[in-house]
mmCIF file of C-alpha atoms in Angstrom:
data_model
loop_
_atom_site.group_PDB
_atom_site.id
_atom_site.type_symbol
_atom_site.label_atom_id
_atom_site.label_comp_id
_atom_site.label_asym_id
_atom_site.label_seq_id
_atom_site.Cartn_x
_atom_site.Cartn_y
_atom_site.Cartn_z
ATOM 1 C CA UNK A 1 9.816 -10.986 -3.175
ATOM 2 C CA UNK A 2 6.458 -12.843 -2.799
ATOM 3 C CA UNK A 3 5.199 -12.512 -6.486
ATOM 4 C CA UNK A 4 4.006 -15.482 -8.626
ATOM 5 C CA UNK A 5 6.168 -16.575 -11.291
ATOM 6 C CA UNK A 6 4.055 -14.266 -14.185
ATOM 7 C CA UNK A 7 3.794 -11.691 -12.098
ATOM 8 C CA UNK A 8 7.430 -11.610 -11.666
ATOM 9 C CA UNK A 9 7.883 -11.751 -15.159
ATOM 10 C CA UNK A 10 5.829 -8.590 -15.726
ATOM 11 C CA UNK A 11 7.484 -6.483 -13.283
ATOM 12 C CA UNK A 12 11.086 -7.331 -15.111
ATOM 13 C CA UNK A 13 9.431 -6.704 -18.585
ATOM 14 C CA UNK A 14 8.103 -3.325 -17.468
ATOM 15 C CA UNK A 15 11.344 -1.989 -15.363
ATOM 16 C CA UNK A 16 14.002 -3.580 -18.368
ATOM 17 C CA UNK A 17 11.821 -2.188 -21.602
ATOM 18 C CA UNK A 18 9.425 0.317 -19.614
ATOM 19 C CA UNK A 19 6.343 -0.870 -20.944
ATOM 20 C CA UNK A 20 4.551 -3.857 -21.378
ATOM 21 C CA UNK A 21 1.735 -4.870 -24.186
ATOM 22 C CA UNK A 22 -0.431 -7.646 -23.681
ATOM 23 C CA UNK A 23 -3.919 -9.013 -24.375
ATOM 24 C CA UNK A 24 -6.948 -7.250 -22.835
ATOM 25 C CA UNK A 25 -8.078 -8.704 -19.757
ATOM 26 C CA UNK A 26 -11.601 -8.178 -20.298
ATOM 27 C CA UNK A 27 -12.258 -8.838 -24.601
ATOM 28 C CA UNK A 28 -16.289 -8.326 -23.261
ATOM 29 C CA UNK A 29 -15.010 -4.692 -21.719
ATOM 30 C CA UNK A 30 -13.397 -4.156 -24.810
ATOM 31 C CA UNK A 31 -15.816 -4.619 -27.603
ATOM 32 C CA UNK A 32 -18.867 -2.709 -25.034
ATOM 33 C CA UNK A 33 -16.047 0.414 -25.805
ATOM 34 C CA UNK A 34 -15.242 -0.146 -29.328
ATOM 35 C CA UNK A 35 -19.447 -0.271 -29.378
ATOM 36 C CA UNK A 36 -20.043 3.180 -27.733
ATOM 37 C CA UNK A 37 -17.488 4.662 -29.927
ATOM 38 C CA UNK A 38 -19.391 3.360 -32.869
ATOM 39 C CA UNK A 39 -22.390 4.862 -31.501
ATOM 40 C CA UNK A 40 -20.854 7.897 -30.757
ATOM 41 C CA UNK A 41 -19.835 8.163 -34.834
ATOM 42 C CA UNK A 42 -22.840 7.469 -35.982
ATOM 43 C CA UNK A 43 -24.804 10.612 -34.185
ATOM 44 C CA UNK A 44 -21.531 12.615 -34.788
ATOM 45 C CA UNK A 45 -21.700 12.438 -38.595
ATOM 46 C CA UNK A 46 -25.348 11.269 -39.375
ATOM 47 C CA UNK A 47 -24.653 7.345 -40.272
ATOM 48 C CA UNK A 48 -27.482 5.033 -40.674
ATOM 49 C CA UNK A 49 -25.104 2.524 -42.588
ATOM 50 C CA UNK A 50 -21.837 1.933 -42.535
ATOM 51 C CA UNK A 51 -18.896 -0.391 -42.762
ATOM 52 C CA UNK A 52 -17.475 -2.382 -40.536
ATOM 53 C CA UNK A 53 -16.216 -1.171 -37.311
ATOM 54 C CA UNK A 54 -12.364 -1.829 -38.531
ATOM 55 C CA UNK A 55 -13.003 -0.401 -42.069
ATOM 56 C CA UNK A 56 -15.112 2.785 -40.477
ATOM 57 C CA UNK A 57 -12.438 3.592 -38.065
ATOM 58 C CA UNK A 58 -9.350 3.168 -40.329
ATOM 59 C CA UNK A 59 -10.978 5.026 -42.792
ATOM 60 C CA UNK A 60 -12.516 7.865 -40.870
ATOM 61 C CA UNK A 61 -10.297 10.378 -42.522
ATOM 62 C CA UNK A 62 -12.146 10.185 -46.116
ATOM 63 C CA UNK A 63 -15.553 10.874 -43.902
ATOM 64 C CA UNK A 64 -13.916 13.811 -42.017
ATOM 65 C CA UNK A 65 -11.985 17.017 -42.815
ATOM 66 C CA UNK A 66 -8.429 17.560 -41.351
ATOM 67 C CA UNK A 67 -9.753 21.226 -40.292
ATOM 68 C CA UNK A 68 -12.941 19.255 -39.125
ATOM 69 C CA UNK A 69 -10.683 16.722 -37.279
ATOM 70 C CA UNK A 70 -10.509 18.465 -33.646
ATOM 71 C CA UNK A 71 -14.058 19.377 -33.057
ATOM 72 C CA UNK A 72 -14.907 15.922 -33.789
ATOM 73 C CA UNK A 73 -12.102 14.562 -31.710
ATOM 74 C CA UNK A 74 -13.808 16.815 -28.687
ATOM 75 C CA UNK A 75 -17.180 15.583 -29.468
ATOM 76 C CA UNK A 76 -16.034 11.842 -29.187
ATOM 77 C CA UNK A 77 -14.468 12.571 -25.733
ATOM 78 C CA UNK A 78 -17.204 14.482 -24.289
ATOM 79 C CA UNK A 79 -19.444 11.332 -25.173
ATOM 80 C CA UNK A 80 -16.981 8.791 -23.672
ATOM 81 C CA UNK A 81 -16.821 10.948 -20.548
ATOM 82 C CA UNK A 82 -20.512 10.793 -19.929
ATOM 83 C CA UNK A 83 -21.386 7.576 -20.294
ATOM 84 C CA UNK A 84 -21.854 5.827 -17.306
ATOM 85 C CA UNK A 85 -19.648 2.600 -16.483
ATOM 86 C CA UNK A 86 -16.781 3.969 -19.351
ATOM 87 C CA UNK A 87 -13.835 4.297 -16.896
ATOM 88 C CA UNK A 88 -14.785 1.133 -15.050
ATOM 89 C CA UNK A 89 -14.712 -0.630 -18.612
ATOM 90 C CA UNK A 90 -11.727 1.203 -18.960
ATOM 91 C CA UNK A 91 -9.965 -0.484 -16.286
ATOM 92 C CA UNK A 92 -10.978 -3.785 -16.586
ATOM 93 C CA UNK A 93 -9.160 -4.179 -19.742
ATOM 94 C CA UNK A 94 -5.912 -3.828 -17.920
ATOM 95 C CA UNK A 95 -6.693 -4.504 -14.579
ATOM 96 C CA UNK A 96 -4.161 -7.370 -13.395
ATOM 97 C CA UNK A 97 -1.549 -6.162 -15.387
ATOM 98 C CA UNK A 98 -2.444 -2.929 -13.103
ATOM 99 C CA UNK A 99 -2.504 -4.452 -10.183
ATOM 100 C CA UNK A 100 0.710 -6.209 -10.737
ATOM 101 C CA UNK A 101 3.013 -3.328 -11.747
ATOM 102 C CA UNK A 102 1.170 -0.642 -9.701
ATOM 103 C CA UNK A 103 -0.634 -2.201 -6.709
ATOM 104 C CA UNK A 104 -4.271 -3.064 -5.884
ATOM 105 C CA UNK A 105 -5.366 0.425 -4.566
ATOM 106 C CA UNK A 106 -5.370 2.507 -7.486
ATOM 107 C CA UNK A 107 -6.047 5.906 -8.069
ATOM 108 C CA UNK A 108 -7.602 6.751 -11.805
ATOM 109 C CA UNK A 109 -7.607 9.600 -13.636
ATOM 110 C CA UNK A 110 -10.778 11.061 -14.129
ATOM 111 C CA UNK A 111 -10.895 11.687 -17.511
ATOM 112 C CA UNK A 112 -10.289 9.231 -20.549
ATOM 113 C CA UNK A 113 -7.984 11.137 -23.601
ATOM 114 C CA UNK A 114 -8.229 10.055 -27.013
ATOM 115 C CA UNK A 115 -6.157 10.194 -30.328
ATOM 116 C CA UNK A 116 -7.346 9.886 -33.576
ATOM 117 C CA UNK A 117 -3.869 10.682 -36.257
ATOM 118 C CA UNK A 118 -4.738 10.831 -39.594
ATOM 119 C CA UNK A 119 -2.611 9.745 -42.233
ATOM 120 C CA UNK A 120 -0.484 12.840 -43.390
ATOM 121 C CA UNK A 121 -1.674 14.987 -41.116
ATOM 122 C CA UNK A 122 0.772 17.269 -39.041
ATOM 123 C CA UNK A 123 -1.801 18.806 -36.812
ATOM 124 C CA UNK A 124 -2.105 16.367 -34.163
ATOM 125 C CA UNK A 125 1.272 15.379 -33.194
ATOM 126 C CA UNK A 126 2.895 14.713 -29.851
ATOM 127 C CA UNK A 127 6.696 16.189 -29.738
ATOM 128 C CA UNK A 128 8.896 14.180 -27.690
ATOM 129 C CA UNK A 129 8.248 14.289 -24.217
ATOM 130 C CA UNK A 130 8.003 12.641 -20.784
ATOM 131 C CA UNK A 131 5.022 13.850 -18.606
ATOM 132 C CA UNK A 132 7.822 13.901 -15.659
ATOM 133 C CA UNK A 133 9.574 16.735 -17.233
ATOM 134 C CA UNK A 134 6.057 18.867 -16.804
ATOM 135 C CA UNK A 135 5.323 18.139 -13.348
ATOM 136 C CA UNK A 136 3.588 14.745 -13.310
ATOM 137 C CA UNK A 137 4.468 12.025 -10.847
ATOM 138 C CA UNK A 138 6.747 9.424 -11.876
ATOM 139 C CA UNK A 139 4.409 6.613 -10.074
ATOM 140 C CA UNK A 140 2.132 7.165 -12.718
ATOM 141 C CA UNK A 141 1.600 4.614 -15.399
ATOM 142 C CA UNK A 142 -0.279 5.215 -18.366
ATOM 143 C CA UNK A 143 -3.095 2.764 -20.292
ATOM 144 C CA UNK A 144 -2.729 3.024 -23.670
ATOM 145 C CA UNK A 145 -5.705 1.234 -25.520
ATOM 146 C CA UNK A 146 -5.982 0.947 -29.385
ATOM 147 C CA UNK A 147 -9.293 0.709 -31.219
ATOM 148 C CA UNK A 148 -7.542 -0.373 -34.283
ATOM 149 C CA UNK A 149 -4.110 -1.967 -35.248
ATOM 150 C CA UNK A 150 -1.632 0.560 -34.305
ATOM 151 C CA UNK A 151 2.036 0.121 -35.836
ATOM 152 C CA UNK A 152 4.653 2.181 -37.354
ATOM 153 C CA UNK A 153 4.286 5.609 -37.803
ATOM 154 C CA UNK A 154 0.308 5.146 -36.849
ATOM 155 C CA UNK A 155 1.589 4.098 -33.115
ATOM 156 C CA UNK A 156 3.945 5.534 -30.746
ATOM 157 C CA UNK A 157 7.196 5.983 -29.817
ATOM 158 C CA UNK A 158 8.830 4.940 -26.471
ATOM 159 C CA UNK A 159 12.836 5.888 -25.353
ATOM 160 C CA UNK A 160 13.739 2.760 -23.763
ATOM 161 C CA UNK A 161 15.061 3.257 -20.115
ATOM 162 C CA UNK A 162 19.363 2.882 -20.508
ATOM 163 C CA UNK A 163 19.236 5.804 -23.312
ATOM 164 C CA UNK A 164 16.671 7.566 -21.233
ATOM 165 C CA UNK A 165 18.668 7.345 -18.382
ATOM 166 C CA UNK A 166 21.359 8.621 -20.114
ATOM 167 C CA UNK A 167 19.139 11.658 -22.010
ATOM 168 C CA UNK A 168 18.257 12.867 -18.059
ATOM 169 C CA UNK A 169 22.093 12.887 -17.159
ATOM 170 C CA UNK A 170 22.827 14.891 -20.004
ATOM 171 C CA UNK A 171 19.627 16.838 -20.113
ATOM 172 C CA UNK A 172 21.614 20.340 -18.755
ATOM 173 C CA UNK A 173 23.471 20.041 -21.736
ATOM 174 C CA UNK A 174 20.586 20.366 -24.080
ATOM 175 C CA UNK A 175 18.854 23.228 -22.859
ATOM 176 C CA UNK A 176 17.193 25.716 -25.501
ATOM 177 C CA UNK A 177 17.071 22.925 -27.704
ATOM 178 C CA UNK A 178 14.097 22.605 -29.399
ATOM 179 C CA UNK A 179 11.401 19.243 -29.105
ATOM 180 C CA UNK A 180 12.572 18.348 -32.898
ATOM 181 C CA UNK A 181 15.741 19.081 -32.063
ATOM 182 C CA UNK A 182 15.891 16.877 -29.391
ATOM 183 C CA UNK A 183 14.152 14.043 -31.273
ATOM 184 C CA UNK A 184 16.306 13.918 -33.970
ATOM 185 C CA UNK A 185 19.511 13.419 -31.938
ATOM 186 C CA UNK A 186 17.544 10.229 -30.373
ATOM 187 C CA UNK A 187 15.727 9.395 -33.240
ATOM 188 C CA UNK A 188 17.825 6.233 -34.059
ATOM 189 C CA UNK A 189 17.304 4.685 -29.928
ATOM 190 C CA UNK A 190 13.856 5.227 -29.735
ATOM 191 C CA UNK A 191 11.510 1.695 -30.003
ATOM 192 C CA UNK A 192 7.955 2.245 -32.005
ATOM 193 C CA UNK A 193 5.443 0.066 -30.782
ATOM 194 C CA UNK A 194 3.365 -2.418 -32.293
ATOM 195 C CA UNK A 195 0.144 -2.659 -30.516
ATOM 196 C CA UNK A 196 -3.032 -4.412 -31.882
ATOM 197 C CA UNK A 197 -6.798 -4.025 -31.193
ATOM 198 C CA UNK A 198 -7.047 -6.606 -28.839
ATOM 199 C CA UNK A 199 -4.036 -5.531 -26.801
ATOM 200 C CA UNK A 200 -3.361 -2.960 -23.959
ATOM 201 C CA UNK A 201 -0.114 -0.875 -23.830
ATOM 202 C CA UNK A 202 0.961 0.123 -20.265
ATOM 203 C CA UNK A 203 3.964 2.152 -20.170
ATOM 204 C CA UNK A 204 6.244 4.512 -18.098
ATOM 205 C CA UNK A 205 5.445 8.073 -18.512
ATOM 206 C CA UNK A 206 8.855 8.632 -17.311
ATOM 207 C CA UNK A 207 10.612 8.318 -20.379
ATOM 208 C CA UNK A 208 10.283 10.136 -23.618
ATOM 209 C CA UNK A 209 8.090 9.114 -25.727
ATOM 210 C CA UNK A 210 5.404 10.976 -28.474
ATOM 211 C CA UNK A 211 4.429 10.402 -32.414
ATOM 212 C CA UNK A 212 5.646 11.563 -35.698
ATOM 213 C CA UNK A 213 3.225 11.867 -39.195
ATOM 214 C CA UNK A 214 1.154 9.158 -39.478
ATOM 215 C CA UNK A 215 3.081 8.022 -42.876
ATOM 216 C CA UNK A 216 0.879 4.544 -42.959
ATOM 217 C CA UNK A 217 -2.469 4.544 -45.006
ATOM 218 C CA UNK A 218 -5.292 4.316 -42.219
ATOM 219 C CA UNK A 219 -6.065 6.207 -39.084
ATOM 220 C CA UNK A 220 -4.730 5.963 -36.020
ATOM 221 C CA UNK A 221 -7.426 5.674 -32.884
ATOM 222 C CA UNK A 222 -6.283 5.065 -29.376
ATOM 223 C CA UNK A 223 -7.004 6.277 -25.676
ATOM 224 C CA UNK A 224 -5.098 6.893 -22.861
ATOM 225 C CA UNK A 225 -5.099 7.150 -19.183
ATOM 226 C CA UNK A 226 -3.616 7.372 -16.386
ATOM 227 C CA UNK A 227 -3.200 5.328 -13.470
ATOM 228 C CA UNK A 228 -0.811 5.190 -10.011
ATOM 229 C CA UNK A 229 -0.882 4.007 -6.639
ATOM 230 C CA UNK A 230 -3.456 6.340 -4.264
ATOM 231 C CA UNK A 231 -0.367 5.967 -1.339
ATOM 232 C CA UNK A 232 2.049 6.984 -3.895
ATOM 233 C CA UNK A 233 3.529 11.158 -3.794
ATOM 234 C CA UNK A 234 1.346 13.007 -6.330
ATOM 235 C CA UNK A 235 3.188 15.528 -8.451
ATOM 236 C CA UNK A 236 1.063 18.351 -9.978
ATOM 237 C CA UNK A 237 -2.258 16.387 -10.695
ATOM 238 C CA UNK A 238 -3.440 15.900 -8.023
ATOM 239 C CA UNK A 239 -5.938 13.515 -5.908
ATOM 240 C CA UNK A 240 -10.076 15.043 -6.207
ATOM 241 C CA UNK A 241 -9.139 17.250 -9.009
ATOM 242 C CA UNK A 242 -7.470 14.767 -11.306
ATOM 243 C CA UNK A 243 -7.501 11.355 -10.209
ATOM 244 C CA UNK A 244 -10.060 9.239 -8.330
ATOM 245 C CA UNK A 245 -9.722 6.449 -6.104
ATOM 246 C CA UNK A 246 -10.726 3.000 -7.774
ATOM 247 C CA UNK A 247 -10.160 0.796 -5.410
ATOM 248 C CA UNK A 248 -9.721 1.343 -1.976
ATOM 249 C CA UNK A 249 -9.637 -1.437 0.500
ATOM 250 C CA UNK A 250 -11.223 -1.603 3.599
ATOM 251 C CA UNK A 251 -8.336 -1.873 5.756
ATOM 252 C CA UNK A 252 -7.276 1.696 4.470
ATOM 253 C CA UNK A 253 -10.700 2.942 4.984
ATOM 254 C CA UNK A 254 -10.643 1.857 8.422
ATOM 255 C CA UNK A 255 -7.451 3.433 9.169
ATOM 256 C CA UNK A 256 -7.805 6.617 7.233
ATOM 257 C CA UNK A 257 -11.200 7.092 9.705
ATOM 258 C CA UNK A 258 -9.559 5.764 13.083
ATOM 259 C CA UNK A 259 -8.417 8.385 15.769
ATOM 260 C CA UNK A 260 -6.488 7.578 18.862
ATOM 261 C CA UNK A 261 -9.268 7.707 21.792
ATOM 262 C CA UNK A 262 -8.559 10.988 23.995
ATOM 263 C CA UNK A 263 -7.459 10.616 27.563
#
């Protein structure tokens, strides 16, 4: 293996604990988001004044309804998607941690998701899951970007890989079990994950992983996306209709255009 020293020491963080969190590449990239999501608020629910970007976000819920809460959610994603340069942004926040767990020609999904949990609220949860089980690829990573303080109960939930592992040799076993069902019997292995504002989270969609109630006092806010290898098999989202090639080098381009001369 040719890989530097901290590149080395990525790769074993991400295969032993199937994730790793670490500062944002790009702090510049970051705050240009956290801006047009402030933006984006403002039109949304008529602000000329306002707190602080930290107090407005973990707050939001005493500003907007829980029945309210998914229309608004919809309206902040439609306005991320259409701004110009967003994705781009996107992935320079994580891009050499990208390039050293997943490669340098990158596909990118080509739409950025978004979670906002309130606290107490049980209509926006994520039952235990990994995307694998539905079809996805499992060369796909996925960017997991916080635009507040995420921890306990207002973060996520990741099954580390040796009880995973374990969970997928056993999984015949637990069919017709429900999600909760299921959760509660790995309740006590799963790791919740601290991630700042500040920090990126990129982690295996592989292995289980979802939210409970948001028992902590502020709001959670974080998007996700995903990423994998454009050389890599696809599972069921596919290439054009999904994700987008990034970064394609010229060496591919030349040899995805060459043709043998005819005789």
């Amino acid at each position: 293996m040719f890989l530097t020293e901290s590149e080395q020491q990525i790769s074993t963080e991400y295969q032993q604990q199937g994730y790793i969190i670490r500062p944002v590449a790009d702090t510049q990239a970051l705050a240009w988001i956290r801006e047009q999501f402030i933006g984006l608020i403002e039109d949304a629910l008529g602000l000329v004044s306002h707190d602080e970007p930290d107090v407005l976000l973990n707050n939001i819920h005493e500003r907007v309804s829980v029945p309210d809460l998914n229309a608004f959610r919809l309206k902040i994603i439609r306005g991320i998607n259409s701004i110009e340069n967003f994705r781009s942004m996107y992935f320079r926040v994580a891009r050499p941690y990208l390039e050293t767990i997943v490669g340098n020609e990158l596909a990118m999904q080509l739409r950025v998701n978004l979670s906002i949990q309130f606290p107490g609220d049980d209509s926006s949860l994520l039952p235990v899951h990994a995307d694998t089980w539905s079809g996805d690829s499992p060369f796909e990573v996925v960017v997991w970007l916080p635009l507040v303080d995420c921890y306990g109960t207002k973060a996520m939930y990741l099954l580390p890989p040796e009880p995973a592992g374990e969970l997928n040799r056993e999984f015949g076993e637990r069919a017709g079990r429900s999600s909760e069902e299921l959760y509660q019997e790995i309740a006590h292995r799963v790791e919740w994950l601290k991630v700042n504002y500040g920090e990126v989270l990129i982690f295996n969609q592989g292995l289980p992983h979802g939210n409970r109630v948001n028992e902590e006092a502020e709001t959670r806010w974080s998007m996700n996306c995903r990423f994998k290898g454009v050389f890599t098999p696809y599972g069921d989202k596919k290439i054009g209709e999904f994700f987008e090639p990034i970064t394609l080098r010229a060496a591919s381009r030349a040899g995805m255009s060459y043709s043998l001369p005819s005789l």
